[in-house]
Amino acid sequence: MAGPDAREVVLAARNVAKSYGAVHALKGVNFDIHRGQVTTLFGENGAGKSTLMKILSGVIQPSSGEIILDGQPVTFQNSTHARDLGISIIHQELSLAPNLSVRDNIFMGREIMGPTGVNYAEEEAQVRRLMAGLEEDIDPLTPVEDLRLGQQQIVEIARALSVDSRILIMDEPTSALSASEVEVLFKVINDLTAKGVSIVYISHHLEEALQITDHAVVLRDGTMTAWAPRDQIDLNWIVRNMVGENYDLGAPPSGYEFGKVALSVQNLVLPDPGGNPYNVVDNLSLDVRAGEVVCIYGLMGAGRTELMETLAGRLRAASGRIELEGAGISHLSIAQRIARGLALVPEDRQRDGLVQTMSVGQNLSLASIRAFTRGIFTSRRAEQKLIRDTIRDVTVKTPGGNAPIGSLSGGNQQKVVIGKIMATKPKVILLDEPSRGIDIGAKAEVFRLLAEGAKQGLAVVYTTSEVSECLSIAHRIIVMHKGRISAEFDASASKEMIMAASGEAHAA
Amino acid sequence: MSDQSHTRPAPASAPKGEGFSLLRLLLEGRAFFALIAIVLVFSLLSPNYFTLPNFLIMASQVAIYGLLAIGMLLVILNGGIDLSVGSILALCGVVAGAMMQGVEVKAMGVILYPPVWAVVVLTCALGGLVGAVNGVLVAWFRVPAFVATLGVMYVARGVALLMTNGLTYNNLSGKAELGNTGFNWLGFNRLWGIPISVIVLFTCAMIAWAMLSRSAFGRWLYASGGNERAAELSGVPVRRVKITVYTLSGVLSAIAGLVLSSQLTSAGPTAGTTYELTAIAAVVIGGAALTGGRGTVLGTMLGAFVIGFLSAGLVIVGVSSYWQTVFTGAVIVLAVLMNSIQYGKGARKA
Ligand SMILES: Nc1ncnc2c1ncn2[C@@H]1O[C@H](COP(=O)(O)OP(=O)(O)OP(=O)(O)O)[C@@H](O)[C@H]1O
Ligand SMILES: [Mg+2]
């Protein structure tokens, strides 16, 4: 394969630029999508990947430039128009109606009509087929709000698949999926490309994306910096073109002694919030010392999120004891736990992490607002300083604290959530999938930040579905399976050992 | 060949951008411009409109709606709604009226005449209490705000009717020998030529403004109205915030009730009917989003003045009250339309 064959190109962007006021998200990009192949798009947070995909799927209009479909210039009126032309997109941020069922979400706006109104039976049957194809056990009639984040992502994927489009754009479809689900998705993608469907795939999980890519494109600051077919690229090539330097997820911080036990969990039991007769956290005990970094690995549904939310105070345990620095905290509210130094970075940033109506700065300072209240009024100066410092510390790419939170790229929104919690100066920090949607540079940055905190005595507990992230800064790796701790390793464990303990070996 | 990108200068959208920002200014300051337009139009139509005495009279009428609208703003910022403000206003007015007539203590066989300051304090406390009932229903029992406050609206109105048997207290002036004169001061007196009611409104607005823009509570309110789950996980005491806003709305309704009965020198159980709708309209015209999290005190005040000055102007130029209703309705619809233009962008979903 010497280069892109013009005849194979089904959809292309020519000199596409997009500006939001003074922000130039895209500065004249050329991008080709080839028939029956997977084009992966790499780039840092805020590089313009989502913006380009939204333009190619008619969600937004370019400021200038052309879109060419099958050799002819087109202008998409809106995303429905693009969908009618055979282009569909899985959005980075979920766009499901939480109150509607899985079935209704999948067929929203394209209901199958029968002689007496909507043909629900047919819709349901199709959803069951889709779910079977994705090897998922999700009932078509469950309201989406009752699903876990990863399952919602599956629904989003199923909706895009149900359209039978020729061109399928996937903007970080796997950020909440576990390894075995990703594998299933890749099987589906291979089937699709065999049928001639063209795929665009965006992910910050580079190794994973390399498995399916046919062509790779790298975007940087709104311009395309590199293009190459599969046989010319490797991890190094991507990283070099993406950030221009090498990265390292770090090693467990060392050279100091752990302190006293900071967080102690004893025999914690949490029944299924959905009312099923099993425990999502089942008699779990865990001690984390000051300065220690613990990674919790597990498959989707292992109970990690529920454990985290119970520790933070969102869910109430049925029995068991939670202690912070030796004092029981089970009866305390979330606010009191934050005040004592225990805070959670939640998994779903849209639903639990951010207030969309507020600015970047107001989001950053929300959890620590008590700290800069003097008397009854907040101190503007103290708040501005905190916002500036946090933006710098967690490297949020934003024009300033006053920018609306919705104008940030997905990864930068994630950094705001992490920054907000770091700003409360916690003693124990819980992070549920902190690397969700952030680029390798930022990931390394976040881990460095956590490792540094640990050296100062911060106890860190984070979950992840990527084994390589467990083997970075964690002193101890805990594998959760069906609400229990199924194994415990130290930093010298191998990927295979960890995955086997999670039950992944059977799933895959 | 691997790099085909051409760095092109940004599209020539500068002039377009400027026109856009002028439009934005008009859109964001719409309540202000609407108010100016109303004053201009009616000043041209009637020589009596643009006079200081008329402005002061109109402003003291606006005070009632304005006070209710401040409370309504707090509730709407929280993502709720308070339909009971008009009824709380009436109930508090009636209770104040009853206290001015003297409170008979059966056990001791005496009639107590509380001084006016005590009447004011007790009435505000009652308003706060009824508001707190709203708050507890919404925050703890998870009754939808619309339903909870609708119920309280009926109950409060009913109690006011029961207390008075449907009649009105006409004598609120008190007697010098009983030491309870001065109730009419609120509605009639002036300080530096400005009606007391306007000063009360201004004071309440300033306090609300300071609270919303400078206190932690204000930030909590915006946050829990914008995304309750995220606010809760950030340590915002969302239930306490909720109960507090409904309580404050009740207190402000009580103050409005006192001002109104003082202005009318009578307290009746049917006072303030449908005022909750006017208050909601003022908040919406002021640019607040009914979904919560967005809105300002300044906007709400402008909204209240837009409604007040518009209806007063229509009366002065002699438009029939039926047409007044039509005009007011049209202004509200227009305001909501502009709100959705301002906030609706980007809400478009695939
Ligand atoms: N509605 C908007 N208003 C203003 N700026 C925006 C808007 N949408 C995107 N941007 C800006 O455009 C740039 C590109 O954003 P985009 O979402 O395309 O990044 P991305 O490459 O998808 O990043 P990520 O990996 O974090 O998802 C960012 O700097 C972002 O702040
Ligand atoms: Mg993106």
JSON list of C-alpha atoms and ligand atoms in Angstrom, two decimals, chain A residues 20 23-25 43-52 54 92 171-172 202 204 219 397 399 406-412 437 439, ligand 1:
[
{"chain": "A", "resi": 20, "resn": "TYR", "atom": "CA", "xyz": [-15.19, 29.15, 18.19]},
{"chain": "A", "resi": 23, "resn": "VAL", "atom": "CA", "xyz": [-10.39, 29.41, 19.63]},
{"chain": "A", "resi": 24, "resn": "HIS", "atom": "CA", "xyz": [-9.29, 27.73, 16.41]},
{"chain": "A", "resi": 25, "resn": "ALA", "atom": "CA", "xyz": [-10.27, 24.12, 17.01]},
{"chain": "A", "resi": 43, "resn": "GLY", "atom": "CA", "xyz": [-4.28, 13.36, 19.23]},
{"chain": "A", "resi": 44, "resn": "GLU", "atom": "CA", "xyz": [-3.97, 15.07, 22.57]},
{"chain": "A", "resi": 45, "resn": "ASN", "atom": "CA", "xyz": [-6.95, 16.36, 24.51]},
{"chain": "A", "resi": 46, "resn": "GLY", "atom": "CA", "xyz": [-8.28, 19.38, 22.69]},
{"chain": "A", "resi": 47, "resn": "ALA", "atom": "CA", "xyz": [-6.45, 18.56, 19.45]},
{"chain": "A", "resi": 48, "resn": "GLY", "atom": "CA", "xyz": [-9.74, 18.79, 17.57]},
{"chain": "A", "resi": 49, "resn": "LYS", "atom": "CA", "xyz": [-10.62, 15.14, 17.01]},
{"chain": "A", "resi": 50, "resn": "SER", "atom": "CA", "xyz": [-14.21, 15.35, 18.20]},
{"chain": "A", "resi": 51, "resn": "THR", "atom": "CA", "xyz": [-14.68, 18.62, 16.37]},
{"chain": "A", "resi": 52, "resn": "LEU", "atom": "CA", "xyz": [-13.57, 17.05, 13.08]},
{"chain": "A", "resi": 54, "resn": "LYS", "atom": "CA", "xyz": [-18.81, 16.26, 14.42]},
{"chain": "A", "resi": 92, "resn": "GLN", "atom": "CA", "xyz": [-17.70, 10.74, 23.05]},
{"chain": "A", "resi": 171, "resn": "ASP", "atom": "CA", "xyz": [-15.39, 8.80, 19.19]},
{"chain": "A", "resi": 172, "resn": "GLU", "atom": "CA", "xyz": [-13.84, 7.04, 22.19]},
{"chain": "A", "resi": 202, "resn": "ILE", "atom": "CA", "xyz": [-10.74, 7.50, 18.16]},
{"chain": "A", "resi": 204, "resn": "HIS", "atom": "CA", "xyz": [-6.65, 7.28, 23.98]},
{"chain": "A", "resi": 219, "resn": "LEU", "atom": "CA", "xyz": [-3.97, 15.63, 14.86]},
{"chain": "A", "resi": 397, "resn": "LYS", "atom": "CA", "xyz": [-6.27, 23.46, 28.28]},
{"chain": "A", "resi": 399, "resn": "PRO", "atom": "CA", "xyz": [-8.62, 30.09, 27.65]},
{"chain": "A", "resi": 406, "resn": "GLY", "atom": "CA", "xyz": [-18.96, 22.78, 27.87]},
{"chain": "A", "resi": 407, "resn": "SER", "atom": "CA", "xyz": [-16.40, 24.46, 25.62]},
{"chain": "A", "resi": 408, "resn": "LEU", "atom": "CA", "xyz": [-13.60, 22.19, 26.85]},
{"chain": "A", "resi": 409, "resn": "SER", "atom": "CA", "xyz": [-12.66, 18.99, 25.10]},
{"chain": "A", "resi": 410, "resn": "GLY", "atom": "CA", "xyz": [-13.69, 15.77, 26.83]},
{"chain": "A", "resi": 411, "resn": "GLY", "atom": "CA", "xyz": [-10.31, 15.05, 28.33]},
{"chain": "A", "resi": 412, "resn": "ASN", "atom": "CA", "xyz": [-9.93, 18.54, 29.67]},
{"chain": "A", "resi": 437, "resn": "GLY", "atom": "CA", "xyz": [-10.79, 10.03, 28.05]},
{"chain": "A", "resi": 439, "resn": "ASP", "atom": "CA", "xyz": [-4.50, 11.51, 26.54]},
{"chain": "C", "resi": 1, "resn": "LIG", "atom": "N1", "xyz": [-18.53, 24.72, 21.72]},
{"chain": "C", "resi": 1, "resn": "LIG", "atom": "C1", "xyz": [-17.25, 25.12, 21.84]},
{"chain": "C", "resi": 1, "resn": "LIG", "atom": "N2", "xyz": [-16.96, 26.39, 22.18]},
{"chain": "C", "resi": 1, "resn": "LIG", "atom": "C2", "xyz": [-15.65, 26.80, 22.30]},
{"chain": "C", "resi": 1, "resn": "LIG", "atom": "N3", "xyz": [-14.59, 26.01, 22.12]},
{"chain": "C", "resi": 1, "resn": "LIG", "atom": "C3", "xyz": [-14.81, 24.73, 21.79]},
{"chain": "C", "resi": 1, "resn": "LIG", "atom": "C4", "xyz": [-16.14, 24.21, 21.63]},
{"chain": "C", "resi": 1, "resn": "LIG", "atom": "N4", "xyz": [-16.06, 22.89, 21.30]},
{"chain": "C", "resi": 1, "resn": "LIG", "atom": "C5", "xyz": [-14.73, 22.60, 21.25]},
{"chain": "C", "resi": 1, "resn": "LIG", "atom": "N5", "xyz": [-13.99, 23.70, 21.55]},
{"chain": "C", "resi": 1, "resn": "LIG", "atom": "C6", "xyz": [-12.50, 23.76, 21.58]},
{"chain": "C", "resi": 1, "resn": "LIG", "atom": "O1", "xyz": [-11.98, 23.16, 20.43]},
{"chain": "C", "resi": 1, "resn": "LIG", "atom": "C7", "xyz": [-10.80, 22.44, 20.73]},
{"chain": "C", "resi": 1, "resn": "LIG", "atom": "C8", "xyz": [-10.91, 21.02, 20.19]},
{"chain": "C", "resi": 1, "resn": "LIG", "atom": "O2", "xyz": [-11.87, 20.28, 20.94]},
{"chain": "C", "resi": 1, "resn": "LIG", "atom": "P1", "xyz": [-12.24, 18.76, 20.64]},
{"chain": "C", "resi": 1, "resn": "LIG", "atom": "O3", "xyz": [-13.39, 18.42, 21.51]},
{"chain": "C", "resi": 1, "resn": "LIG", "atom": "O4", "xyz": [-12.40, 18.55, 19.19]},
{"chain": "C", "resi": 1, "resn": "LIG", "atom": "O5", "xyz": [-10.93, 18.00, 21.17]},
{"chain": "C", "resi": 1, "resn": "LIG", "atom": "P2", "xyz": [-10.61, 16.45, 21.15]},
{"chain": "C", "resi": 1, "resn": "LIG", "atom": "O6", "xyz": [-9.45, 16.28, 20.25]},
{"chain": "C", "resi": 1, "resn": "LIG", "atom": "O7", "xyz": [-11.82, 15.66, 20.85]},
{"chain": "C", "resi": 1, "resn": "LIG", "atom": "O8", "xyz": [-10.10, 16.22, 22.64]},
{"chain": "C", "resi": 1, "resn": "LIG", "atom": "P3", "xyz": [-10.42, 15.00, 23.67]},
{"chain": "C", "resi": 1, "resn": "LIG", "atom": "O9", "xyz": [-9.40, 13.95, 23.43]},
{"chain": "C", "resi": 1, "resn": "LIG", "atom": "O10", "xyz": [-10.16, 15.64, 25.00]},
{"chain": "C", "resi": 1, "resn": "LIG", "atom": "O11", "xyz": [-11.80, 14.55, 23.49]},
{"chain": "C", "resi": 1, "resn": "LIG", "atom": "C9", "xyz": [-10.61, 22.53, 22.23]},
{"chain": "C", "resi": 1, "resn": "LIG", "atom": "O12", "xyz": [-9.63, 23.49, 22.51]},
{"chain": "C", "resi": 1, "resn": "LIG", "atom": "C10", "xyz": [-11.94, 22.96, 22.74]},
{"chain": "C", "resi": 1, "resn": "LIG", "atom": "O13", "xyz": [-11.79, 23.74, 23.90]}
]
